[in-house]
Amino acid sequence: DAKTTQPTSMDCAEGRAANLPCNHSTISGNEYVYWYRQIHSQGPQYIIHGLKNNETNEMASLIITEDRKSSTLILPHATLRDTAVYYCIVRAISGGSNYKLTFGKGTLLTVNP
Amino acid sequence: NAGVMQNPRHLVRRRGQEARLRCSPMKGHSHVYWYRQLPEEGLKFMVYLQKENIIDESGMPKERFSAEFPKEGPSILRIQQVVRGDSAAYFCASSRNSGGSTDTQYFGPGTRLTVL
């Protein structure tokens, strides 16, 4: 699976949009971009995933660049409860051992009051 | 619809004892994955199981660790003769299928194992 690069940490004011970037310049055409988050002492929580089109659900939006080499997770109105480590993961669509999720160090997002 | 359940949430063992960690997947899910998170590190894949079958145990230490997912009941991760280095958070995830384009893994709350 392609390697991802994320900033170590970010801050965001409560109520503002949080934009979390992820670089995956070696992504291949059959790889999805997944986002999970881990609030302190809890299990990872699935947020969203996409292939090449932008995606939106009740939690967040995922914007993938046209060349697919980077993406941005957007939390439209961050709350204090969104403080967590956010992981960007590239995962093959099928085949091989695509079930193995590779968690890097992620981005620690701190939402400030 | 209940999520992935794990128990116990916290487990304390002395060196040399056995630890048994349980995971009940989400309803309708027949694929279970175990991950380990050492202190200050990311999650690492350990093992992938389907009902009564171990599909991939490449991430699990060959000694002392075993996993099962019986036809009935939860998946069990067993660690025999625990050592202090086994202290970690162990997370279970489940998915409806595996290998497909949208087989998202959903995680449980984890079991925090402390070895004294």
JSON list of N, CA, C and O in Angstrom, two decimals, chain A residues 24 27-35 46 48-57 60-74 93, chain B residues 102:
[
{"chain": "A", "resi": 24, "resn": "HIS", "atom": "N", "xyz": [-0.29, 11.37, -0.38]},
{"chain": "A", "resi": 24, "resn": "HIS", "atom": "CA", "xyz": [-0.13, 9.96, -0.76]},
{"chain": "A", "resi": 24, "resn": "HIS", "atom": "C", "xyz": [0.29, 9.94, -2.22]},
{"chain": "A", "resi": 24, "resn": "HIS", "atom": "O", "xyz": [-0.44, 9.44, -3.08]},
{"chain": "A", "resi": 27, "resn": "ILE", "atom": "N", "xyz": [0.20, 6.76, -4.53]},
{"chain": "A", "resi": 27, "resn": "ILE", "atom": "CA", "xyz": [-1.05, 6.00, -4.59]},
{"chain": "A", "resi": 27, "resn": "ILE", "atom": "C", "xyz": [-1.27, 5.46, -6.01]},
{"chain": "A", "resi": 27, "resn": "ILE", "atom": "O", "xyz": [-0.93, 6.11, -7.00]},
{"chain": "A", "resi": 28, "resn": "SER", "atom": "N", "xyz": [-1.81, 4.27, -6.10]},
{"chain": "A", "resi": 28, "resn": "SER", "atom": "CA", "xyz": [-2.08, 3.69, -7.41]},
{"chain": "A", "resi": 28, "resn": "SER", "atom": "C", "xyz": [-3.58, 3.73, -7.68]},
{"chain": "A", "resi": 28, "resn": "SER", "atom": "O", "xyz": [-4.39, 4.02, -6.81]},
{"chain": "A", "resi": 29, "resn": "GLY", "atom": "N", "xyz": [-3.92, 3.42, -8.91]},
{"chain": "A", "resi": 29, "resn": "GLY", "atom": "CA", "xyz": [-5.30, 3.56, -9.34]},
{"chain": "A", "resi": 29, "resn": "GLY", "atom": "C", "xyz": [-6.29, 2.67, -8.63]},
{"chain": "A", "resi": 29, "resn": "GLY", "atom": "O", "xyz": [-7.48, 2.97, -8.60]},
{"chain": "A", "resi": 30, "resn": "ASN", "atom": "N", "xyz": [-5.82, 1.61, -8.01]},
{"chain": "A", "resi": 30, "resn": "ASN", "atom": "CA", "xyz": [-6.74, 0.69, -7.34]},
{"chain": "A", "resi": 30, "resn": "ASN", "atom": "C", "xyz": [-6.68, 0.82, -5.82]},
{"chain": "A", "resi": 30, "resn": "ASN", "atom": "O", "xyz": [-6.97, -0.13, -5.11]},
{"chain": "A", "resi": 31, "resn": "GLU", "atom": "N", "xyz": [-6.30, 1.98, -5.35]},
{"chain": "A", "resi": 31, "resn": "GLU", "atom": "CA", "xyz": [-6.21, 2.20, -3.90]},
{"chain": "A", "resi": 31, "resn": "GLU", "atom": "C", "xyz": [-7.16, 3.28, -3.43]},
{"chain": "A", "resi": 31, "resn": "GLU", "atom": "O", "xyz": [-7.24, 4.37, -4.02]},
{"chain": "A", "resi": 32, "resn": "TYR", "atom": "N", "xyz": [-7.87, 2.99, -2.36]},
{"chain": "A", "resi": 32, "resn": "TYR", "atom": "CA", "xyz": [-8.77, 3.93, -1.72]},
{"chain": "A", "resi": 32, "resn": "TYR", "atom": "C", "xyz": [-8.01, 4.75, -0.68]},
{"chain": "A", "resi": 32, "resn": "TYR", "atom": "O", "xyz": [-6.99, 4.31, -0.14]},
{"chain": "A", "resi": 33, "resn": "VAL", "atom": "N", "xyz": [-8.56, 5.91, -0.35]},
{"chain": "A", "resi": 33, "resn": "VAL", "atom": "CA", "xyz": [-8.11, 6.70, 0.79]},
{"chain": "A", "resi": 33, "resn": "VAL", "atom": "C", "xyz": [-9.15, 6.57, 1.89]},
{"chain": "A", "resi": 33, "resn": "VAL", "atom": "O", "xyz": [-10.33, 6.88, 1.68]},
{"chain": "A", "resi": 34, "resn": "TYR", "atom": "N", "xyz": [-8.73, 6.09, 3.04]},
{"chain": "A", "resi": 34, "resn": "TYR", "atom": "CA", "xyz": [-9.59, 5.94, 4.21]},
{"chain": "A", "resi": 34, "resn": "TYR", "atom": "C", "xyz": [-9.14, 6.90, 5.30]},
{"chain": "A", "resi": 34, "resn": "TYR", "atom": "O", "xyz": [-7.95, 7.18, 5.45]},
{"chain": "A", "resi": 35, "resn": "TRP", "atom": "N", "xyz": [-10.10, 7.36, 6.08]},
{"chain": "A", "resi": 35, "resn": "TRP", "atom": "CA", "xyz": [-9.80, 8.17, 7.26]},
{"chain": "A", "resi": 35, "resn": "TRP", "atom": "C", "xyz": [-10.46, 7.54, 8.49]},
{"chain": "A", "resi": 35, "resn": "TRP", "atom": "O", "xyz": [-11.65, 7.20, 8.47]},
{"chain": "A", "resi": 46, "resn": "TYR", "atom": "N", "xyz": [-14.15, 4.80, 12.29]},
{"chain": "A", "resi": 46, "resn": "TYR", "atom": "CA", "xyz": [-14.19, 5.06, 10.85]},
{"chain": "A", "resi": 46, "resn": "TYR", "atom": "C", "xyz": [-14.87, 6.40, 10.58]},
{"chain": "A", "resi": 46, "resn": "TYR", "atom": "O", "xyz": [-15.89, 6.73, 11.20]},
{"chain": "A", "resi": 48, "resn": "ILE", "atom": "N", "xyz": [-14.60, 8.16, 6.92]},
{"chain": "A", "resi": 48, "resn": "ILE", "atom": "CA", "xyz": [-15.01, 8.28, 5.53]},
{"chain": "A", "resi": 48, "resn": "ILE", "atom": "C", "xyz": [-13.95, 7.64, 4.65]},
{"chain": "A", "resi": 48, "resn": "ILE", "atom": "O", "xyz": [-12.82, 7.42, 5.09]},
{"chain": "A", "resi": 49, "resn": "HIS", "atom": "N", "xyz": [-14.31, 7.29, 3.42]},
{"chain": "A", "resi": 49, "resn": "HIS", "atom": "CA", "xyz": [-13.32, 6.85, 2.47]},
{"chain": "A", "resi": 49, "resn": "HIS", "atom": "C", "xyz": [-13.75, 7.24, 1.06]},
{"chain": "A", "resi": 49, "resn": "HIS", "atom": "O", "xyz": [-14.94, 7.52, 0.81]},
{"chain": "A", "resi": 50, "resn": "GLY", "atom": "N", "xyz": [-12.78, 7.27, 0.15]},
{"chain": "A", "resi": 50, "resn": "GLY", "atom": "CA", "xyz": [-13.08, 7.63, -1.23]},
{"chain": "A", "resi": 50, "resn": "GLY", "atom": "C", "xyz": [-12.02, 7.11, -2.18]},
{"chain": "A", "resi": 50, "resn": "GLY", "atom": "O", "xyz": [-10.91, 6.76, -1.77]},
{"chain": "A", "resi": 51, "resn": "LEU", "atom": "N", "xyz": [-12.38, 7.09, -3.47]},
{"chain": "A", "resi": 51, "resn": "LEU", "atom": "CA", "xyz": [-11.46, 6.63, -4.50]},
{"chain": "A", "resi": 51, "resn": "LEU", "atom": "C", "xyz": [-10.92, 7.80, -5.31]},
{"chain": "A", "resi": 51, "resn": "LEU", "atom": "O", "xyz": [-9.73, 8.05, -5.32]},
{"chain": "A", "resi": 52, "resn": "LYS", "atom": "N", "xyz": [-11.80, 8.52, -5.97]},
{"chain": "A", "resi": 52, "resn": "LYS", "atom": "CA", "xyz": [-11.34, 9.69, -6.72]},
{"chain": "A", "resi": 52, "resn": "LYS", "atom": "C", "xyz": [-12.32, 10.85, -6.67]},
{"chain": "A", "resi": 52, "resn": "LYS", "atom": "O", "xyz": [-11.93, 12.00, -6.83]},
{"chain": "A", "resi": 53, "resn": "ASN", "atom": "N", "xyz": [-13.58, 10.54, -6.40]},
{"chain": "A", "resi": 53, "resn": "ASN", "atom": "CA", "xyz": [-14.55, 11.62, -6.27]},
{"chain": "A", "resi": 53, "resn": "ASN", "atom": "C", "xyz": [-14.58, 12.13, -4.84]},
{"chain": "A", "resi": 53, "resn": "ASN", "atom": "O", "xyz": [-14.25, 11.41, -3.91]},
{"chain": "A", "resi": 54, "resn": "ASN", "atom": "N", "xyz": [-14.99, 13.38, -4.68]},
{"chain": "A", "resi": 54, "resn": "ASN", "atom": "CA", "xyz": [-15.17, 13.91, -3.33]},
{"chain": "A", "resi": 54, "resn": "ASN", "atom": "C", "xyz": [-16.34, 13.20, -2.66]},
{"chain": "A", "resi": 54, "resn": "ASN", "atom": "O", "xyz": [-17.31, 12.81, -3.32]},
{"chain": "A", "resi": 55, "resn": "GLU", "atom": "N", "xyz": [-16.23, 13.00, -1.37]},
{"chain": "A", "resi": 55, "resn": "GLU", "atom": "CA", "xyz": [-17.26, 12.29, -0.63]},
{"chain": "A", "resi": 55, "resn": "GLU", "atom": "C", "xyz": [-17.67, 13.11, 0.58]},
{"chain": "A", "resi": 55, "resn": "GLU", "atom": "O", "xyz": [-16.86, 13.85, 1.15]},
{"chain": "A", "resi": 56, "resn": "THR", "atom": "N", "xyz": [-18.93, 12.96, 0.96]},
{"chain": "A", "resi": 56, "resn": "THR", "atom": "CA", "xyz": [-19.44, 13.64, 2.16]},
{"chain": "A", "resi": 56, "resn": "THR", "atom": "C", "xyz": [-20.38, 12.71, 2.89]},
{"chain": "A", "resi": 56, "resn": "THR", "atom": "O", "xyz": [-21.17, 12.00, 2.27]},
{"chain": "A", "resi": 57, "resn": "ASN", "atom": "N", "xyz": [-20.26, 12.70, 4.21]},
{"chain": "A", "resi": 57, "resn": "ASN", "atom": "CA", "xyz": [-21.24, 12.00, 5.03]},
{"chain": "A", "resi": 57, "resn": "ASN", "atom": "C", "xyz": [-21.56, 12.87, 6.24]},
{"chain": "A", "resi": 57, "resn": "ASN", "atom": "O", "xyz": [-21.18, 14.05, 6.28]},
{"chain": "A", "resi": 60, "resn": "ALA", "atom": "N", "xyz": [-18.06, 14.12, 7.98]},
{"chain": "A", "resi": 60, "resn": "ALA", "atom": "CA", "xyz": [-16.99, 14.89, 7.34]},
{"chain": "A", "resi": 60, "resn": "ALA", "atom": "C", "xyz": [-17.13, 14.89, 5.83]},
{"chain": "A", "resi": 60, "resn": "ALA", "atom": "O", "xyz": [-17.98, 14.19, 5.28]},
{"chain": "A", "resi": 61, "resn": "SER", "atom": "N", "xyz": [-16.25, 15.67, 5.21]},
{"chain": "A", "resi": 61, "resn": "SER", "atom": "CA", "xyz": [-16.10, 15.65, 3.75]},
{"chain": "A", "resi": 61, "resn": "SER", "atom": "C", "xyz": [-14.67, 15.26, 3.42]},
{"chain": "A", "resi": 61, "resn": "SER", "atom": "O", "xyz": [-13.74, 15.58, 4.16]},
{"chain": "A", "resi": 62, "resn": "LEU", "atom": "N", "xyz": [-14.53, 14.57, 2.30]},
{"chain": "A", "resi": 62, "resn": "LEU", "atom": "CA", "xyz": [-13.21, 14.15, 1.83]},
{"chain": "A", "resi": 62, "resn": "LEU", "atom": "C", "xyz": [-13.01, 14.73, 0.44]},
{"chain": "A", "resi": 62, "resn": "LEU", "atom": "O", "xyz": [-13.81, 14.45, -0.47]},
{"chain": "A", "resi": 63, "resn": "ILE", "atom": "N", "xyz": [-11.96, 15.53, 0.32]},
{"chain": "A", "resi": 63, "resn": "ILE", "atom": "CA", "xyz": [-11.64, 16.13, -0.96]},
{"chain": "A", "resi": 63, "resn": "ILE", "atom": "C", "xyz": [-10.35, 15.48, -1.47]},
{"chain": "A", "resi": 63, "resn": "ILE", "atom": "O", "xyz": [-9.32, 15.53, -0.79]},
{"chain": "A", "resi": 64, "resn": "ILE", "atom": "N", "xyz": [-10.43, 14.86, -2.64]},
{"chain": "A", "resi": 64, "resn": "ILE", "atom": "CA", "xyz": [-9.26, 14.20, -3.23]},
{"chain": "A", "resi": 64, "resn": "ILE", "atom": "C", "xyz": [-8.86, 14.98, -4.47]},
{"chain": "A", "resi": 64, "resn": "ILE", "atom": "O", "xyz": [-9.71, 15.27, -5.32]},
{"chain": "A", "resi": 65, "resn": "THR", "atom": "N", "xyz": [-7.58, 15.32, -4.57]},
{"chain": "A", "resi": 65, "resn": "THR", "atom": "CA", "xyz": [-7.13, 16.09, -5.73]},
{"chain": "A", "resi": 65, "resn": "THR", "atom": "C", "xyz": [-7.27, 15.27, -7.00]},
{"chain": "A", "resi": 65, "resn": "THR", "atom": "O", "xyz": [-7.34, 14.03, -6.97]},
{"chain": "A", "resi": 66, "resn": "GLU", "atom": "N", "xyz": [-7.29, 15.96, -8.12]},
{"chain": "A", "resi": 66, "resn": "GLU", "atom": "CA", "xyz": [-7.54, 15.28, -9.39]},
{"chain": "A", "resi": 66, "resn": "GLU", "atom": "C", "xyz": [-6.46, 14.24, -9.69]},
{"chain": "A", "resi": 66, "resn": "GLU", "atom": "O", "xyz": [-6.76, 13.17, -10.24]},
{"chain": "A", "resi": 67, "resn": "ASP", "atom": "N", "xyz": [-5.22, 14.53, -9.33]},
{"chain": "A", "resi": 67, "resn": "ASP", "atom": "CA", "xyz": [-4.16, 13.55, -9.56]},
{"chain": "A", "resi": 67, "resn": "ASP", "atom": "C", "xyz": [-4.09, 12.49, -8.47]},
{"chain": "A", "resi": 67, "resn": "ASP", "atom": "O", "xyz": [-3.26, 11.58, -8.53]},
{"chain": "A", "resi": 68, "resn": "ARG", "atom": "N", "xyz": [-4.94, 12.62, -7.47]},
{"chain": "A", "resi": 68, "resn": "ARG", "atom": "CA", "xyz": [-5.08, 11.66, -6.36]},
{"chain": "A", "resi": 68, "resn": "ARG", "atom": "C", "xyz": [-3.84, 11.58, -5.48]},
{"chain": "A", "resi": 68, "resn": "ARG", "atom": "O", "xyz": [-3.74, 10.68, -4.65]},
{"chain": "A", "resi": 69, "resn": "LYS", "atom": "N", "xyz": [-2.94, 12.53, -5.60]},
{"chain": "A", "resi": 69, "resn": "LYS", "atom": "CA", "xyz": [-1.71, 12.44, -4.80]},
{"chain": "A", "resi": 69, "resn": "LYS", "atom": "C", "xyz": [-1.88, 13.04, -3.42]},
{"chain": "A", "resi": 69, "resn": "LYS", "atom": "O", "xyz": [-0.97, 12.94, -2.58]},
{"chain": "A", "resi": 70, "resn": "SER", "atom": "N", "xyz": [-2.97, 13.69, -3.17]},
{"chain": "A", "resi": 70, "resn": "SER", "atom": "CA", "xyz": [-3.22, 14.21, -1.83]},
{"chain": "A", "resi": 70, "resn": "SER", "atom": "C", "xyz": [-4.72, 14.33, -1.60]},
{"chain": "A", "resi": 70, "resn": "SER", "atom": "O", "xyz": [-5.51, 14.28, -2.55]},
{"chain": "A", "resi": 71, "resn": "SER", "atom": "N", "xyz": [-5.07, 14.44, -0.32]},
{"chain": "A", "resi": 71, "resn": "SER", "atom": "CA", "xyz": [-6.47, 14.60, 0.02]},
{"chain": "A", "resi": 71, "resn": "SER", "atom": "C", "xyz": [-6.58, 15.45, 1.28]},
{"chain": "A", "resi": 71, "resn": "SER", "atom": "O", "xyz": [-5.59, 15.66, 2.00]},
{"chain": "A", "resi": 72, "resn": "THR", "atom": "N", "xyz": [-7.79, 15.95, 1.53]},
{"chain": "A", "resi": 72, "resn": "THR", "atom": "CA", "xyz": [-8.05, 16.75, 2.71]},
{"chain": "A", "resi": 72, "resn": "THR", "atom": "C", "xyz": [-9.34, 16.27, 3.35]},
{"chain": "A", "resi": 72, "resn": "THR", "atom": "O", "xyz": [-10.37, 16.13, 2.68]},
{"chain": "A", "resi": 73, "resn": "LEU", "atom": "N", "xyz": [-9.26, 16.01, 4.64]},
{"chain": "A", "resi": 73, "resn": "LEU", "atom": "CA", "xyz": [-10.46, 15.69, 5.42]},
{"chain": "A", "resi": 73, "resn": "LEU", "atom": "C", "xyz": [-10.96, 16.98, 6.03]},
{"chain": "A", "resi": 73, "resn": "LEU", "atom": "O", "xyz": [-10.20, 17.72, 6.65]},
{"chain": "A", "resi": 74, "resn": "ILE", "atom": "N", "xyz": [-12.23, 17.26, 5.86]},
{"chain": "A", "resi": 74, "resn": "ILE", "atom": "CA", "xyz": [-12.81, 18.49, 6.38]},
{"chain": "A", "resi": 74, "resn": "ILE", "atom": "C", "xyz": [-13.88, 18.17, 7.40]},
{"chain": "A", "resi": 74, "resn": "ILE", "atom": "O", "xyz": [-14.85, 17.47, 7.11]},
{"chain": "A", "resi": 93, "resn": "ILE", "atom": "N", "xyz": [-8.08, -1.74, -3.27]},
{"chain": "A", "resi": 93, "resn": "ILE", "atom": "CA", "xyz": [-9.49, -2.10, -3.45]},
{"chain": "A", "resi": 93, "resn": "ILE", "atom": "C", "xyz": [-9.70, -3.58, -3.18]},
{"chain": "A", "resi": 93, "resn": "ILE", "atom": "O", "xyz": [-10.66, -3.99, -2.53]},
{"chain": "B", "resi": 102, "resn": "THR", "atom": "N", "xyz": [-15.60, -1.93, -0.48]},
{"chain": "B", "resi": 102, "resn": "THR", "atom": "CA", "xyz": [-16.21, -1.14, 0.59]},
{"chain": "B", "resi": 102, "resn": "THR", "atom": "C", "xyz": [-16.34, -1.95, 1.87]},
{"chain": "B", "resi": 102, "resn": "THR", "atom": "O", "xyz": [-17.26, -1.75, 2.64]}
]
